[in-house]
Each structure stands twice: as structure tokens, then as C-alpha cells.
Amino acid sequence: DGGITQSPKYLFRKEGQNVTLSCEQNLNHDAMYWYRQDPGQGLRLIYYSQIVNDFQKGDIAEGYSVSREKKESFPLTVTSAQKNPTAFYLCASSIPGTAYGYTFGSGTRLTVV
Amino acid sequence: QQQVKQSPQSLIVQKGGISIINCAYENTAFDYFPWYQQFPGKGPALLIAIRPDVSEKKEGRFTISFNKSAKQFSLHIMDSQPGDSATYFCAATPGGSNYKLTFGKGTLLTVNP
């Protein structure tokens, strides 16, 4: 079945550490996105990529980094510079030029301990 | 700047009742308006979507009403069921080459049996 796989489902990080969240899709979508979800805040865009080897900052990119070396993969690194990293992180993908194929993964819950 | 305003933040409805969630937008370039449904611990899933060339779209018990002049759109859930209990997000995108979705802050719907 086609879809987006995010791993791990739960992740714990000590303060000062970088951590990488995985996102893999087999939908053959060119565009991929990372959103952060906090209670009462909706979904806020962190980074997005429309094509391999290219990505753009979203609304809340500070303290995060991404790479897009393969079409199928769009990992997100939460760096120690992110002051409040505890949140639910969602990866999504879509067909460029349309939002019809906007598919989300099941998310990773990151907790700083 | 919040480009899509969603209300109410939470909603409690009795089984069989009508649930109504409203959204308003500011950007007149938006031309695609999807609604997403999210269950706890899961990623959002596309529920129904509309373009501004129609005033209403119905799929089963779910209806989107769209008022272009007022820049408002709403989701109506007829005959609400306990299984509809979830968080609902409205979203909008300009389409074309700029197809990033901007989300409302979400509405937590509880349908009591």
C-alpha cells in the first residue's frame, strides 16, 4: 500500500542533543513537507521541498534542518538550537501544483527529557 | 499573521445532531479549501474539499458551504455520530506553483452518545 512512514512513533531527547526524525514515502510524490503540531496551535509549516536537492523554509524553520537527497526521503533534524522542541511532528507529501494528493504520515511525538 | 481563522475551538454535539465548524480567510489568492479529520495519535486525513467556483459540496453526511464574497467556508456534519469525534482542520492554498497548505488551528469535536 502506498503511503508515508514516519519513524519512530515516540522519541525522547535530552536537552542539548540533536535528533533526526525519519519520513519515507512510496507515493512517487515530488513535494514533501514537515509540520509541527502543538495543542491549540494547529499545524505550522517547518520546511518543504518541491524537488530533490531543493528545500525552503516554512513559517517556523529556526532550530530545524532538513535534507532531500532522495525523492522518497525527507528527514528532519531537530537541533539543540530549537528552544521548545517537545511537539507532535507530521510529515506530508503531495503532487506538485495541486493539494489534492496531500497525504500525511502518522506522526512522531518528540519529548525533551 | 493567521491567514485562516477557525471556530469554535471545541464543540460538543449530541448523537444525531448537526456539527458546524466555520473558517474565514484573508488571502483572496486562495483557491482550494480542504478539510482534514484527525484522530488522536494519527496524522490528518483529507475529508472533503472545495474550490471557489461552487458554493456547496456534499459527500455523504459531510457538506462544505462556501461564501466567496464573505471569504468564509464551513463544514457541516449531519447526523453526527460518536465515531465522528476527532479534531477537524480547515485549510487553504493559493494553488498553482505555491501549493502549500495553510491550516486553521483546529476544532475538537465530541459527539456524545
Short mmCIF file of N, CA and C in Angstrom, two decimals, chain A:
data_model
loop_
_atom_site.label_atom_id
_atom_site.label_comp_id
_atom_site.label_asym_id
_atom_site.label_seq_id
_atom_site.Cartn_x
_atom_site.Cartn_y
_atom_site.Cartn_z
N ASP A 1 0.84 -1.19 0.00
CA ASP A 1 0.00 0.00 0.00
C ASP A 1 0.88 1.25 0.00
N GLY A 2 0.48 2.25 -0.81
CA GLY A 2 1.23 3.49 -0.83
C GLY A 2 0.93 4.33 0.37
N GLY A 3 1.95 5.06 0.84
CA GLY A 3 1.73 5.92 1.98
C GLY A 3 3.01 6.55 2.47
N ILE A 4 2.91 7.20 3.62
CA ILE A 4 4.04 7.85 4.25
C ILE A 4 4.34 7.17 5.57
N THR A 5 5.59 6.84 5.78
CA THR A 5 6.01 6.19 7.02
C THR A 5 6.90 7.13 7.81
N GLN A 6 6.49 7.41 9.03
CA GLN A 6 7.29 8.21 9.93
C GLN A 6 7.81 7.33 11.05
N SER A 7 9.07 7.52 11.38
CA SER A 7 9.63 6.76 12.49
C SER A 7 10.66 7.59 13.24
N PRO A 8 10.80 7.33 14.55
CA PRO A 8 9.95 6.45 15.35
C PRO A 8 8.64 7.12 15.69
N LYS A 9 7.72 6.42 16.31
CA LYS A 9 6.44 6.99 16.71
C LYS A 9 6.61 7.88 17.93
N TYR A 10 7.49 7.45 18.83
CA TYR A 10 7.80 8.22 20.02
C TYR A 10 9.32 8.39 20.11
N LEU A 11 9.75 9.57 20.52
CA LEU A 11 11.17 9.85 20.60
C LEU A 11 11.43 10.75 21.79
N PHE A 12 12.46 10.38 22.56
CA PHE A 12 12.84 11.17 23.71
C PHE A 12 14.24 11.72 23.50
N ARG A 13 14.39 12.96 23.83
CA ARG A 13 15.68 13.62 23.60
C ARG A 13 16.11 14.37 24.84
N LYS A 14 17.38 14.29 25.14
CA LYS A 14 17.91 15.08 26.23
C LYS A 14 18.19 16.49 25.73
N GLU A 15 18.09 17.43 26.61
CA GLU A 15 18.38 18.81 26.24
C GLU A 15 19.81 18.92 25.71
N GLY A 16 19.98 19.69 24.64
CA GLY A 16 21.31 19.87 24.07
C GLY A 16 21.67 18.88 22.99
N GLN A 17 20.81 17.90 22.76
CA GLN A 17 21.08 16.90 21.74
C GLN A 17 20.32 17.20 20.45
N ASN A 18 20.94 16.84 19.33
CA ASN A 18 20.23 16.84 18.06
C ASN A 18 19.53 15.50 17.90
N VAL A 19 18.41 15.51 17.19
CA VAL A 19 17.70 14.28 16.92
C VAL A 19 17.10 14.36 15.52
N THR A 20 17.09 13.23 14.81
CA THR A 20 16.57 13.20 13.44
C THR A 20 15.33 12.34 13.35
N LEU A 21 14.28 12.91 12.75
CA LEU A 21 13.02 12.22 12.52
C LEU A 21 12.98 11.75 11.07
N SER A 22 12.55 10.52 10.89
CA SER A 22 12.54 9.93 9.55
C SER A 22 11.17 10.08 8.89
N CYS A 23 11.17 10.32 7.58
CA CYS A 23 9.95 10.36 6.78
C CYS A 23 10.25 9.74 5.41
N GLU A 24 9.54 8.67 5.10
CA GLU A 24 9.70 7.98 3.83
C GLU A 24 8.33 7.84 3.15
N GLN A 25 8.29 8.09 1.82
CA GLN A 25 7.02 7.93 1.11
C GLN A 25 7.23 7.09 -0.16
N ASN A 26 6.22 6.30 -0.48
CA ASN A 26 6.27 5.49 -1.70
C ASN A 26 5.13 5.85 -2.64
N LEU A 27 4.71 7.12 -2.57
CA LEU A 27 3.62 7.61 -3.39
C LEU A 27 4.10 8.25 -4.69
N ASN A 28 5.40 8.32 -4.86
CA ASN A 28 6.01 8.98 -6.02
C ASN A 28 5.67 10.47 -6.08
N HIS A 29 5.45 11.07 -4.91
CA HIS A 29 5.18 12.50 -4.84
C HIS A 29 6.49 13.27 -4.87
N ASP A 30 6.51 14.37 -5.62
CA ASP A 30 7.70 15.20 -5.67
C ASP A 30 7.83 16.11 -4.45
N ALA A 31 6.69 16.61 -3.96
CA ALA A 31 6.71 17.59 -2.87
C ALA A 31 6.55 16.91 -1.52
N MET A 32 7.33 17.36 -0.54
CA MET A 32 7.23 16.85 0.83
C MET A 32 7.30 18.00 1.81
N TYR A 33 6.70 17.79 2.98
CA TYR A 33 6.55 18.86 3.96
C TYR A 33 6.77 18.32 5.37
N TRP A 34 7.20 19.21 6.25
CA TRP A 34 7.22 18.92 7.68
C TRP A 34 6.39 19.97 8.41
N TYR A 35 5.46 19.49 9.25
CA TYR A 35 4.63 20.35 10.08
C TYR A 35 4.87 20.02 11.55
N ARG A 36 4.70 21.02 12.36
CA ARG A 36 4.73 20.83 13.80
C ARG A 36 3.32 21.10 14.34
N GLN A 37 2.86 20.23 15.24
CA GLN A 37 1.53 20.39 15.83
C GLN A 37 1.64 20.53 17.33
N ASP A 38 1.12 21.62 17.87
CA ASP A 38 1.03 21.86 19.30
C ASP A 38 -0.44 22.05 19.63
N PRO A 39 -0.85 21.69 20.85
CA PRO A 39 -2.26 21.84 21.24
C PRO A 39 -2.74 23.27 21.04
N GLY A 40 -3.86 23.43 20.34
CA GLY A 40 -4.44 24.74 20.14
C GLY A 40 -3.73 25.61 19.12
N GLN A 41 -2.65 25.08 18.49
CA GLN A 41 -1.87 25.88 17.53
C GLN A 41 -2.07 25.44 16.09
N GLY A 42 -2.77 24.38 15.89
CA GLY A 42 -2.93 23.89 14.52
C GLY A 42 -1.64 23.29 14.00
N LEU A 43 -1.49 23.33 12.70
CA LEU A 43 -0.31 22.77 12.04
C LEU A 43 0.52 23.91 11.48
N ARG A 44 1.77 23.96 11.87
CA ARG A 44 2.65 25.03 11.41
C ARG A 44 3.78 24.43 10.57
N LEU A 45 4.01 25.05 9.42
CA LEU A 45 4.97 24.53 8.45
C LEU A 45 6.40 24.84 8.86
N ILE A 46 7.22 23.80 8.89
CA ILE A 46 8.63 23.95 9.27
C ILE A 46 9.50 24.11 8.02
N TYR A 47 9.47 23.12 7.15
CA TYR A 47 10.21 23.12 5.89
C TYR A 47 9.39 22.40 4.84
N TYR A 48 9.67 22.70 3.58
CA TYR A 48 9.07 21.96 2.50
C TYR A 48 10.05 21.84 1.34
N SER A 49 9.82 20.81 0.53
CA SER A 49 10.69 20.54 -0.60
C SER A 49 9.82 20.19 -1.80
N GLN A 50 10.06 20.86 -2.91
CA GLN A 50 9.28 20.60 -4.11
C GLN A 50 9.98 19.62 -5.04
N ILE A 51 11.29 19.43 -4.82
CA ILE A 51 12.05 18.59 -5.71
C ILE A 51 13.31 18.14 -4.98
N VAL A 52 13.90 17.05 -5.44
CA VAL A 52 15.13 16.55 -4.82
C VAL A 52 16.22 17.61 -4.85
N ASN A 53 16.98 17.66 -3.74
CA ASN A 53 18.10 18.58 -3.58
C ASN A 53 17.69 20.04 -3.49
N ASP A 54 16.43 20.28 -3.20
CA ASP A 54 15.96 21.66 -3.02
C ASP A 54 14.92 21.69 -1.91
N PHE A 55 15.00 22.68 -1.03
CA PHE A 55 14.01 22.83 0.02
C PHE A 55 13.95 24.29 0.46
N GLN A 56 12.81 24.66 1.06
CA GLN A 56 12.60 26.03 1.50
C GLN A 56 12.12 26.05 2.94
N LYS A 57 12.43 27.16 3.62
CA LYS A 57 11.97 27.33 4.99
C LYS A 57 10.48 27.62 5.00
N GLY A 58 9.83 27.09 6.00
CA GLY A 58 8.44 27.42 6.25
C GLY A 58 8.33 28.55 7.26
N ASP A 59 7.26 28.53 8.02
CA ASP A 59 6.99 29.62 8.96
C ASP A 59 7.79 29.55 10.25
N ILE A 60 8.25 28.34 10.62
CA ILE A 60 8.93 28.19 11.91
C ILE A 60 10.19 27.34 11.75
N ALA A 61 11.08 27.71 10.83
CA ALA A 61 12.25 26.88 10.50
C ALA A 61 13.38 26.98 11.50
N GLU A 62 13.40 27.99 12.35
CA GLU A 62 14.53 28.19 13.26
C GLU A 62 14.69 26.99 14.18
N GLY A 63 15.93 26.46 14.25
CA GLY A 63 16.21 25.32 15.11
C GLY A 63 16.00 23.97 14.46
N TYR A 64 15.64 23.98 13.18
CA TYR A 64 15.41 22.75 12.42
C TYR A 64 16.27 22.74 11.16
N SER A 65 16.57 21.55 10.67
CA SER A 65 17.23 21.42 9.38
C SER A 65 16.69 20.19 8.67
N VAL A 66 16.79 20.21 7.34
CA VAL A 66 16.29 19.08 6.54
C VAL A 66 17.28 18.78 5.41
N SER A 67 17.05 17.65 4.78
CA SER A 67 17.78 17.29 3.57
C SER A 67 16.82 16.58 2.64
N ARG A 68 17.11 16.61 1.34
CA ARG A 68 16.27 15.91 0.37
C ARG A 68 17.19 15.33 -0.70
N GLU A 69 17.86 14.26 -0.32
CA GLU A 69 18.80 13.60 -1.22
C GLU A 69 18.12 12.58 -2.12
N LYS A 70 16.98 12.08 -1.70
CA LYS A 70 16.21 11.12 -2.48
C LYS A 70 14.77 11.58 -2.54
N LYS A 71 14.08 11.23 -3.59
CA LYS A 71 12.68 11.62 -3.75
C LYS A 71 11.82 11.05 -2.64
N GLU A 72 12.19 9.84 -2.18
CA GLU A 72 11.35 9.14 -1.21
C GLU A 72 11.55 9.61 0.23
N SER A 73 12.62 10.34 0.51
CA SER A 73 13.00 10.58 1.88
C SER A 73 13.18 12.06 2.18
N PHE A 74 12.70 12.50 3.34
CA PHE A 74 12.79 13.91 3.74
C PHE A 74 12.97 13.97 5.26
N PRO A 75 14.17 13.64 5.75
CA PRO A 75 14.39 13.63 7.20
C PRO A 75 14.48 15.03 7.79
N LEU A 76 14.01 15.15 9.02
CA LEU A 76 14.02 16.41 9.76
C LEU A 76 14.92 16.27 10.98
N THR A 77 15.86 17.19 11.12
CA THR A 77 16.72 17.21 12.30
C THR A 77 16.28 18.35 13.22
N VAL A 78 15.99 17.99 14.45
CA VAL A 78 15.67 18.99 15.46
C VAL A 78 16.97 19.26 16.21
N THR A 79 17.49 20.46 16.08
CA THR A 79 18.79 20.76 16.66
C THR A 79 18.65 21.29 18.08
N SER A 80 19.78 21.40 18.74
CA SER A 80 19.79 21.91 20.11
C SER A 80 19.40 23.40 20.15
N ALA A 81 19.40 24.04 18.98
CA ALA A 81 19.01 25.46 18.93
C ALA A 81 17.49 25.65 19.02
N GLN A 82 16.73 24.58 18.86
CA GLN A 82 15.27 24.68 18.96
C GLN A 82 14.92 24.73 20.43
N LYS A 83 14.39 25.86 20.87
CA LYS A 83 14.20 26.10 22.30
C LYS A 83 13.06 25.29 22.92
N ASN A 84 12.09 24.94 22.15
CA ASN A 84 10.93 24.23 22.69
C ASN A 84 10.54 23.11 21.73
N PRO A 85 11.32 22.04 21.69
CA PRO A 85 11.12 21.02 20.66
C PRO A 85 10.02 20.01 20.96
N THR A 86 9.53 19.96 22.18
CA THR A 86 8.51 18.97 22.51
C THR A 86 7.25 19.27 21.72
N ALA A 87 6.84 18.34 20.85
CA ALA A 87 5.69 18.55 19.97
C ALA A 87 5.42 17.27 19.20
N PHE A 88 4.34 17.30 18.44
CA PHE A 88 3.97 16.22 17.52
C PHE A 88 4.37 16.68 16.12
N TYR A 89 5.21 15.89 15.45
CA TYR A 89 5.73 16.28 14.14
C TYR A 89 5.08 15.44 13.05
N LEU A 90 4.60 16.11 12.03
CA LEU A 90 3.91 15.44 10.94
C LEU A 90 4.62 15.70 9.62
N CYS A 91 4.81 14.64 8.86
CA CYS A 91 5.37 14.72 7.52
C CYS A 91 4.24 14.53 6.52
N ALA A 92 4.30 15.21 5.40
CA ALA A 92 3.28 15.09 4.37
C ALA A 92 3.92 15.14 3.00
N SER A 93 3.18 14.68 2.00
CA SER A 93 3.66 14.77 0.63
C SER A 93 2.51 15.12 -0.28
N SER A 94 2.82 15.64 -1.46
CA SER A 94 1.77 15.99 -2.40
C SER A 94 2.30 15.97 -3.83
N ILE A 95 1.38 16.04 -4.74
CA ILE A 95 1.71 16.14 -6.16
C ILE A 95 1.91 17.62 -6.46
N PRO A 96 3.05 18.01 -7.01
CA PRO A 96 3.29 19.43 -7.27
C PRO A 96 2.19 20.07 -8.10
N GLY A 97 1.83 21.28 -7.74
CA GLY A 97 0.82 22.02 -8.48
C GLY A 97 -0.60 21.72 -8.04
N THR A 98 -0.74 20.84 -7.08
CA THR A 98 -2.08 20.55 -6.58
C THR A 98 -2.00 20.10 -5.14
N ALA A 99 -3.01 20.41 -4.37
CA ALA A 99 -3.06 19.96 -2.98
C ALA A 99 -3.90 18.71 -2.84
N TYR A 100 -4.42 18.20 -3.97
CA TYR A 100 -5.30 17.05 -3.88
C TYR A 100 -4.62 15.84 -3.25
N GLY A 101 -3.35 15.65 -3.54
CA GLY A 101 -2.66 14.47 -3.04
C GLY A 101 -1.90 14.72 -1.76
N TYR A 102 -2.39 15.61 -0.91
CA TYR A 102 -1.71 15.96 0.34
C TYR A 102 -1.97 14.84 1.33
N THR A 103 -0.96 14.02 1.53
CA THR A 103 -1.08 12.85 2.40
C THR A 103 -0.14 13.01 3.58
N PHE A 104 -0.66 12.70 4.77
CA PHE A 104 0.14 12.82 5.99
C PHE A 104 0.59 11.45 6.48
N GLY A 105 1.73 11.45 7.16
CA GLY A 105 2.14 10.28 7.92
C GLY A 105 1.44 10.25 9.27
N SER A 106 1.77 9.27 10.09
CA SER A 106 1.11 9.11 11.39
C SER A 106 1.78 9.89 12.50
N GLY A 107 2.88 10.55 12.17
CA GLY A 107 3.48 11.46 13.13
C GLY A 107 4.52 10.85 14.05
N THR A 108 5.37 11.71 14.59
CA THR A 108 6.35 11.37 15.62
C THR A 108 6.16 12.32 16.78
N ARG A 109 6.00 11.75 17.97
CA ARG A 109 5.88 12.59 19.15
C ARG A 109 7.25 12.70 19.80
N LEU A 110 7.79 13.90 19.82
CA LEU A 110 9.10 14.15 20.40
C LEU A 110 8.94 14.79 21.77
N THR A 111 9.65 14.24 22.73
CA THR A 111 9.62 14.78 24.08
C THR A 111 11.04 15.03 24.56
N VAL A 112 11.28 16.21 25.07
CA VAL A 112 12.58 16.53 25.64
C VAL A 112 12.56 16.21 27.12
N VAL A 113 13.53 15.41 27.55
CA VAL A 113 13.57 14.99 28.95
C VAL A 113 14.80 15.57 29.65
#
